[in-house]
């Protein structure tokens, strides 16, 4: 039965059952579904003629963008990168070109006879040379633009060109409104008439009026009529975008901050094209200035290199720490810390051809523990002789080497710990000065040989001087040995040649040794530890065989023995 009713319904209405069910569902639920909205929204957006739809969509779009940025900044950055990159490059290129053009114009204007007149004008008027150049090369410039509410005369927004000195914009706006009201009240004018221009010297004020606001521009120079179109276009766009805000204006100017791009589009300037002809005066002056700058630059660079070398050398000096170095008003200033044992900075200044008038320095005292400074400090505090040298290792151990008096060595062992920065003291490589002298005296004595006449105990001519020197050396040896606490004994050996018998040679050699011993004793030398002995010809000198029986065989030699004193 149900199937028959469905067939009858289909025949009567010509609608499929599924479509009929959708119609019933729409009648039961008249609200718009998401599918319907997605299908109708694009068409509604295209047909929207007023800005109510855009105003309604703006908050939603802004919130969506903000949420997207908070979630992942890279997504939005990747999307706008193809736009931002070219725009940034275009703006940078335009800025550089404008800067180069401005610099070119300034240089050309500064190197001509005309520039001298402009510089005098700058001195007389109190303006800068750059301002005078701009004024004399300017065709026109829109210096300021005011957006004023037409009904109450309040300032809504204010635009200013770069490097333009401005007064209080609210005061200027009030004055413009007052002037316009004065003209309307004082003269027989129509209600719809407006004030379009004001002239005062080099300044012109152009006024473009809209239904709710007035756009006033202050222009320096002679502006073309086409500039009116720029003003009219700006005021029309402002009314189109801010129509509701202008009608409902109650004194709050914050909603009109977005009108600044329209005002900035009116800040236009135009300058005279530069003359292609170059003045010979300019070339001469330019060459002179270039040569002067080159000479100045050469000396400046050379002085700076000397200063840098001086700072580098000073900073490497032990015991000196450079904290600050600068140049002010053509003079050099340097400050830091210096140990009293460090090199004097003034000495280094002279090496680099600087005077105390050129370099102002200030040094705070501090205690440096650098090895070279510790070594200097130790030499000063210990009063070390010049024969002593010091070396400090990384552990703070002070090592002394060279030679020094015995008394100084003993004193240094007692007071080395008073040297700041020294933890240990070693003098293993330090030789006692008197001990080295003792060795020297010993070698001098042992190196002497007194020669005798053949077969006698008589010295050869000239040997008496050697004997006197021997006495002095033995005396020095005795004094030094006594100071060091050492005993000395000297063996005096008499020698002969081999020409006589052995017995005779022994007696002769003994006699020669005894004569020298007696001579030393007669000169006040303590010979209690001296031994005189004859050796005959058994110990010939170290010489060639043909000379073994010569005069050098007939001699007296010496051997010195040193021993510590028993305590």
CSV table of C-alpha atoms in Angstrom, one decimal, residues 261-542:
chain,number,residue,atom,x,y,z
A,261,UNK,CA,49.1,58.0,4.6
A,262,UNK,CA,46.6,60.2,2.8
A,263,UNK,CA,48.3,63.3,4.3
A,264,UNK,CA,51.8,62.1,3.6
A,265,UNK,CA,50.8,61.6,-0.1
A,266,UNK,CA,50.4,65.4,-0.2
A,267,UNK,CA,53.9,66.1,1.1
A,268,UNK,CA,55.5,66.6,-2.3
A,269,UNK,CA,58.6,68.6,-3.2
A,270,UNK,CA,60.4,69.5,-6.4
A,271,UNK,CA,63.9,70.9,-6.9
A,272,UNK,CA,65.6,72.6,-9.8
A,273,UNK,CA,67.6,70.3,-12.2
A,274,UNK,CA,71.3,70.7,-11.6
A,275,UNK,CA,73.3,72.5,-14.2
A,276,UNK,CA,75.4,70.1,-16.2
A,277,UNK,CA,78.2,72.7,-16.8
A,278,UNK,CA,80.9,72.5,-14.2
A,279,UNK,CA,82.5,75.7,-13.0
A,280,UNK,CA,86.3,75.9,-13.4
A,281,UNK,CA,86.3,77.6,-9.9
A,282,UNK,CA,84.6,74.5,-8.6
A,283,UNK,CA,87.2,72.2,-10.2
A,284,UNK,CA,90.1,74.3,-8.8
A,285,UNK,CA,88.5,74.4,-5.4
A,286,UNK,CA,87.7,70.7,-5.5
A,287,UNK,CA,91.3,69.9,-6.5
A,288,UNK,CA,92.7,72.0,-3.7
A,289,UNK,CA,90.3,70.5,-1.2
A,290,UNK,CA,91.1,67.0,-2.4
A,291,UNK,CA,94.8,67.6,-2.0
A,292,UNK,CA,94.3,69.1,1.4
A,293,UNK,CA,92.2,66.2,2.5
A,294,UNK,CA,94.7,63.7,1.1
A,295,UNK,CA,97.6,65.4,3.0
A,296,UNK,CA,95.5,65.7,6.2
A,297,UNK,CA,94.4,62.1,5.8
A,298,UNK,CA,98.0,60.9,5.4
A,299,UNK,CA,99.2,62.5,8.6
A,300,UNK,CA,96.0,61.5,10.4
A,301,UNK,CA,96.4,57.9,9.4
A,302,UNK,CA,100.1,57.9,10.3
A,303,UNK,CA,99.4,59.4,13.7
A,304,UNK,CA,96.6,56.9,14.3
A,305,UNK,CA,98.9,54.1,13.3
A,306,UNK,CA,101.6,55.4,15.8
A,307,UNK,CA,98.9,55.6,18.5
A,308,UNK,CA,97.7,52.1,17.8
A,309,UNK,CA,101.2,50.8,17.9
A,310,UNK,CA,101.9,52.6,21.2
A,311,UNK,CA,98.7,51.1,22.7
A,312,UNK,CA,99.6,47.6,21.5
A,313,UNK,CA,103.1,47.9,22.9
A,314,UNK,CA,101.9,49.3,26.2
A,315,UNK,CA,99.3,46.6,26.6
A,316,UNK,CA,101.9,43.9,26.3
A,317,UNK,CA,104.1,45.4,29.0
A,318,UNK,CA,104.1,43.3,32.2
A,319,UNK,CA,102.5,45.1,35.1
A,320,UNK,CA,100.4,47.5,32.9
A,321,UNK,CA,96.7,47.1,32.2
A,322,UNK,CA,95.1,49.5,29.8
A,323,UNK,CA,91.4,50.0,30.7
A,324,UNK,CA,90.3,52.9,28.4
A,325,UNK,CA,91.9,54.7,25.5
A,326,UNK,CA,90.2,57.4,23.5
A,327,UNK,CA,90.7,60.5,21.4
A,328,UNK,CA,89.0,63.8,22.2
A,329,UNK,CA,89.5,67.3,20.7
A,330,UNK,CA,92.8,66.2,19.0
A,331,UNK,CA,94.3,64.8,22.2
A,332,UNK,CA,94.7,61.2,23.4
A,333,UNK,CA,93.4,60.0,26.8
A,334,UNK,CA,94.5,56.8,28.4
A,335,UNK,CA,93.8,55.2,31.8
A,336,UNK,CA,94.5,51.9,33.5
A,337,UNK,CA,96.5,50.2,36.3
A,338,UNK,CA,100.2,50.0,36.7
A,339,UNK,CA,102.5,48.1,39.1
A,340,UNK,CA,105.3,50.2,40.6
A,341,UNK,CA,107.9,47.8,39.1
A,342,UNK,CA,106.5,48.1,35.6
A,343,UNK,CA,108.1,50.2,32.9
A,344,UNK,CA,107.3,53.9,33.0
A,345,UNK,CA,104.7,54.8,30.3
A,346,UNK,CA,106.4,58.1,29.6
A,347,UNK,CA,109.5,56.2,28.4
A,348,UNK,CA,107.4,54.3,25.8
A,349,UNK,CA,105.7,57.6,24.8
A,350,UNK,CA,109.0,59.1,23.8
A,351,UNK,CA,109.9,56.0,21.8
A,352,UNK,CA,106.7,56.5,19.7
A,353,UNK,CA,107.3,60.3,19.4
A,354,UNK,CA,104.4,61.3,21.7
A,355,UNK,CA,104.7,64.1,24.3
A,356,UNK,CA,102.9,64.5,27.7
A,357,UNK,CA,101.0,67.4,26.2
A,358,UNK,CA,99.5,65.1,23.5
A,359,UNK,CA,98.8,62.1,25.7
A,360,UNK,CA,96.9,62.5,29.0
A,361,UNK,CA,97.3,59.4,31.2
A,362,UNK,CA,96.0,58.3,34.5
A,363,UNK,CA,97.3,55.2,36.2
A,364,UNK,CA,95.9,53.5,39.4
A,365,UNK,CA,98.4,51.5,41.5
A,366,UNK,CA,98.0,47.8,41.8
A,367,UNK,CA,100.1,44.7,42.6
A,368,UNK,CA,100.9,42.5,39.6
A,369,UNK,CA,101.8,38.8,39.9
A,370,UNK,CA,103.2,38.4,36.4
A,371,UNK,CA,106.5,36.6,36.5
A,372,UNK,CA,108.6,39.4,35.0
A,373,UNK,CA,107.2,41.8,37.6
A,374,UNK,CA,107.8,39.4,40.5
A,375,UNK,CA,111.4,39.0,39.3
A,376,UNK,CA,112.0,42.8,39.3
A,377,UNK,CA,110.3,43.1,42.6
A,378,UNK,CA,112.5,40.3,44.1
A,379,UNK,CA,115.7,42.0,42.8
A,380,UNK,CA,114.6,45.3,44.4
A,381,UNK,CA,113.5,44.0,47.7
A,382,UNK,CA,116.4,41.5,48.2
A,383,UNK,CA,118.9,44.1,46.9
A,384,UNK,CA,120.4,41.5,44.7
A,385,UNK,CA,123.8,42.1,43.1
A,386,UNK,CA,124.0,42.4,39.3
A,387,UNK,CA,125.6,39.0,39.1
A,388,UNK,CA,122.3,37.4,40.3
A,389,UNK,CA,119.4,36.7,38.0
A,390,UNK,CA,115.9,35.5,39.0
A,391,UNK,CA,113.3,33.4,37.2
A,392,UNK,CA,109.7,32.6,38.5
A,393,UNK,CA,107.9,29.5,37.3
A,394,UNK,CA,104.2,29.0,37.0
A,395,UNK,CA,103.9,27.8,40.6
A,396,UNK,CA,105.4,31.0,42.0
A,397,UNK,CA,108.8,29.5,42.8
A,398,UNK,CA,111.7,32.0,42.7
A,399,UNK,CA,114.9,30.5,41.3
A,400,UNK,CA,118.1,32.4,41.8
A,401,UNK,CA,121.2,31.7,39.6
A,402,UNK,CA,124.6,33.3,39.0
A,403,UNK,CA,127.0,34.2,41.8
A,404,UNK,CA,126.6,36.3,45.0
A,405,UNK,CA,128.4,37.1,48.2
A,406,UNK,CA,128.0,34.5,50.9
A,407,UNK,CA,126.5,36.9,53.3
A,408,UNK,CA,123.8,38.0,50.8
A,409,UNK,CA,122.9,34.4,50.1
A,410,UNK,CA,122.3,33.8,53.8
A,411,UNK,CA,120.2,36.9,54.1
A,412,UNK,CA,118.2,36.1,51.0
A,413,UNK,CA,117.3,32.7,52.5
A,414,UNK,CA,115.8,34.5,55.5
A,415,UNK,CA,113.7,37.2,53.8
A,416,UNK,CA,112.6,35.8,50.5
A,417,UNK,CA,109.1,35.1,51.8
A,418,UNK,CA,108.6,38.9,52.1
A,419,UNK,CA,108.5,39.2,48.3
A,420,UNK,CA,104.8,39.3,47.2
A,421,UNK,CA,103.9,36.6,44.7
A,422,UNK,CA,106.7,34.2,45.7
A,423,UNK,CA,105.7,30.9,47.3
A,424,UNK,CA,109.1,29.1,47.3
A,425,UNK,CA,112.8,30.0,46.9
A,426,UNK,CA,115.6,27.9,45.4
A,427,UNK,CA,119.3,28.9,45.1
A,428,UNK,CA,120.8,25.6,44.0
A,429,UNK,CA,122.1,27.3,40.9
A,430,UNK,CA,123.6,30.2,42.8
A,431,UNK,CA,127.3,30.1,43.3
A,432,UNK,CA,129.0,31.7,46.3
A,433,UNK,CA,130.9,34.7,45.0
A,434,UNK,CA,133.8,34.1,47.4
A,435,UNK,CA,134.0,30.5,46.5
A,436,UNK,CA,134.4,31.3,42.9
A,437,UNK,CA,137.1,33.8,43.9
A,438,UNK,CA,138.7,31.0,46.0
A,439,UNK,CA,138.8,28.8,42.9
A,440,UNK,CA,140.3,31.6,40.9
A,441,UNK,CA,143.1,32.2,43.5
A,442,UNK,CA,143.8,28.5,43.6
A,443,UNK,CA,144.2,28.3,39.8
A,444,UNK,CA,146.4,31.4,39.8
A,445,UNK,CA,148.7,29.8,42.5
A,446,UNK,CA,148.8,26.4,40.8
A,447,UNK,CA,149.6,28.0,37.5
A,448,UNK,CA,152.8,29.7,38.7
A,449,UNK,CA,156.2,28.0,38.2
A,450,UNK,CA,159.4,29.6,39.6
A,451,UNK,CA,162.4,28.9,37.5
A,452,UNK,CA,166.0,28.4,38.8
A,453,UNK,CA,169.5,28.7,37.4
A,454,UNK,CA,170.9,25.2,36.5
A,455,UNK,CA,172.5,23.4,39.4
A,456,UNK,CA,171.7,26.2,41.9
A,457,UNK,CA,169.0,27.5,44.2
A,458,UNK,CA,169.1,30.9,42.6
A,459,UNK,CA,166.1,32.2,40.7
A,460,UNK,CA,166.4,33.2,37.1
A,461,UNK,CA,166.3,36.9,36.3
A,462,UNK,CA,162.7,38.2,36.4
A,463,UNK,CA,161.3,35.4,38.6
A,464,UNK,CA,161.3,37.7,41.6
A,465,UNK,CA,158.2,39.5,40.3
A,466,UNK,CA,156.4,36.2,40.0
A,467,UNK,CA,157.4,35.4,43.5
A,468,UNK,CA,155.9,38.7,44.8
A,469,UNK,CA,152.6,38.0,42.9
A,470,UNK,CA,152.6,34.6,44.5
A,471,UNK,CA,152.7,36.1,47.9
A,472,UNK,CA,149.6,38.4,47.1
A,473,UNK,CA,147.6,35.4,45.7
A,474,UNK,CA,148.3,33.3,48.8
A,475,UNK,CA,147.2,36.1,51.1
A,476,UNK,CA,144.0,36.6,49.2
A,477,UNK,CA,143.4,32.8,49.2
A,478,UNK,CA,143.9,32.7,53.0
A,479,UNK,CA,141.5,35.6,53.7
A,480,UNK,CA,138.8,34.2,51.4
A,481,UNK,CA,139.2,30.6,52.8
A,482,UNK,CA,139.0,32.0,56.4
A,483,UNK,CA,135.7,33.9,55.5
A,484,UNK,CA,134.2,30.7,54.0
A,485,UNK,CA,135.4,28.6,56.9
A,486,UNK,CA,137.8,26.5,54.9
A,487,UNK,CA,141.3,25.3,55.6
A,488,UNK,CA,144.1,25.5,53.0
A,489,UNK,CA,147.3,23.6,52.6
A,490,UNK,CA,149.8,24.1,49.9
A,491,UNK,CA,152.3,21.6,48.6
A,492,UNK,CA,155.6,23.2,47.4
A,493,UNK,CA,157.4,20.8,45.1
A,494,UNK,CA,161.0,21.4,43.9
A,495,UNK,CA,162.1,20.0,40.5
A,496,UNK,CA,165.5,19.5,38.7
A,497,UNK,CA,166.6,18.3,35.4
A,498,UNK,CA,168.1,14.9,34.9
A,499,UNK,CA,171.7,16.0,34.4
A,500,UNK,CA,172.9,15.1,37.9
A,501,UNK,CA,172.8,12.0,40.1
A,502,UNK,CA,169.5,11.1,41.7
A,503,UNK,CA,170.8,11.8,45.2
A,504,UNK,CA,172.1,15.2,44.2
A,505,UNK,CA,168.9,16.1,42.3
A,506,UNK,CA,166.8,15.1,45.4
A,507,UNK,CA,168.9,17.4,47.6
A,508,UNK,CA,168.8,20.3,45.1
A,509,UNK,CA,165.1,20.0,44.5
A,510,UNK,CA,164.4,19.9,48.3
A,511,UNK,CA,166.6,23.0,48.8
A,512,UNK,CA,164.7,24.9,46.1
A,513,UNK,CA,161.3,24.1,47.7
A,514,UNK,CA,162.6,25.0,51.2
A,515,UNK,CA,163.9,28.4,50.0
A,516,UNK,CA,160.4,29.3,48.6
A,517,UNK,CA,158.8,28.1,51.9
A,518,UNK,CA,161.1,30.2,54.0
A,519,UNK,CA,160.5,33.2,51.7
A,520,UNK,CA,156.7,33.0,52.2
A,521,UNK,CA,157.1,32.6,55.9
A,522,UNK,CA,159.3,35.6,56.0
A,523,UNK,CA,156.5,37.6,54.3
A,524,UNK,CA,154.1,36.9,57.1
A,525,UNK,CA,152.3,34.0,55.6
A,526,UNK,CA,151.2,31.2,58.0
A,527,UNK,CA,153.0,28.2,56.5
A,528,UNK,CA,152.0,25.8,59.2
A,529,UNK,CA,149.9,23.8,56.6
A,530,UNK,CA,152.5,24.2,53.9
A,531,UNK,CA,154.7,21.3,52.8
A,532,UNK,CA,158.0,21.7,51.0
A,533,UNK,CA,159.3,18.6,49.2
A,534,UNK,CA,161.8,17.7,46.6
A,535,UNK,CA,161.0,15.3,43.8
A,536,UNK,CA,164.2,15.5,41.8
A,537,UNK,CA,163.6,14.7,38.2
A,538,UNK,CA,160.9,12.2,38.7
A,539,UNK,CA,158.1,14.5,37.8
A,540,UNK,CA,159.1,16.4,34.7
A,541,UNK,CA,156.7,19.2,33.4
A,542,UNK,CA,154.2,18.4,30.8
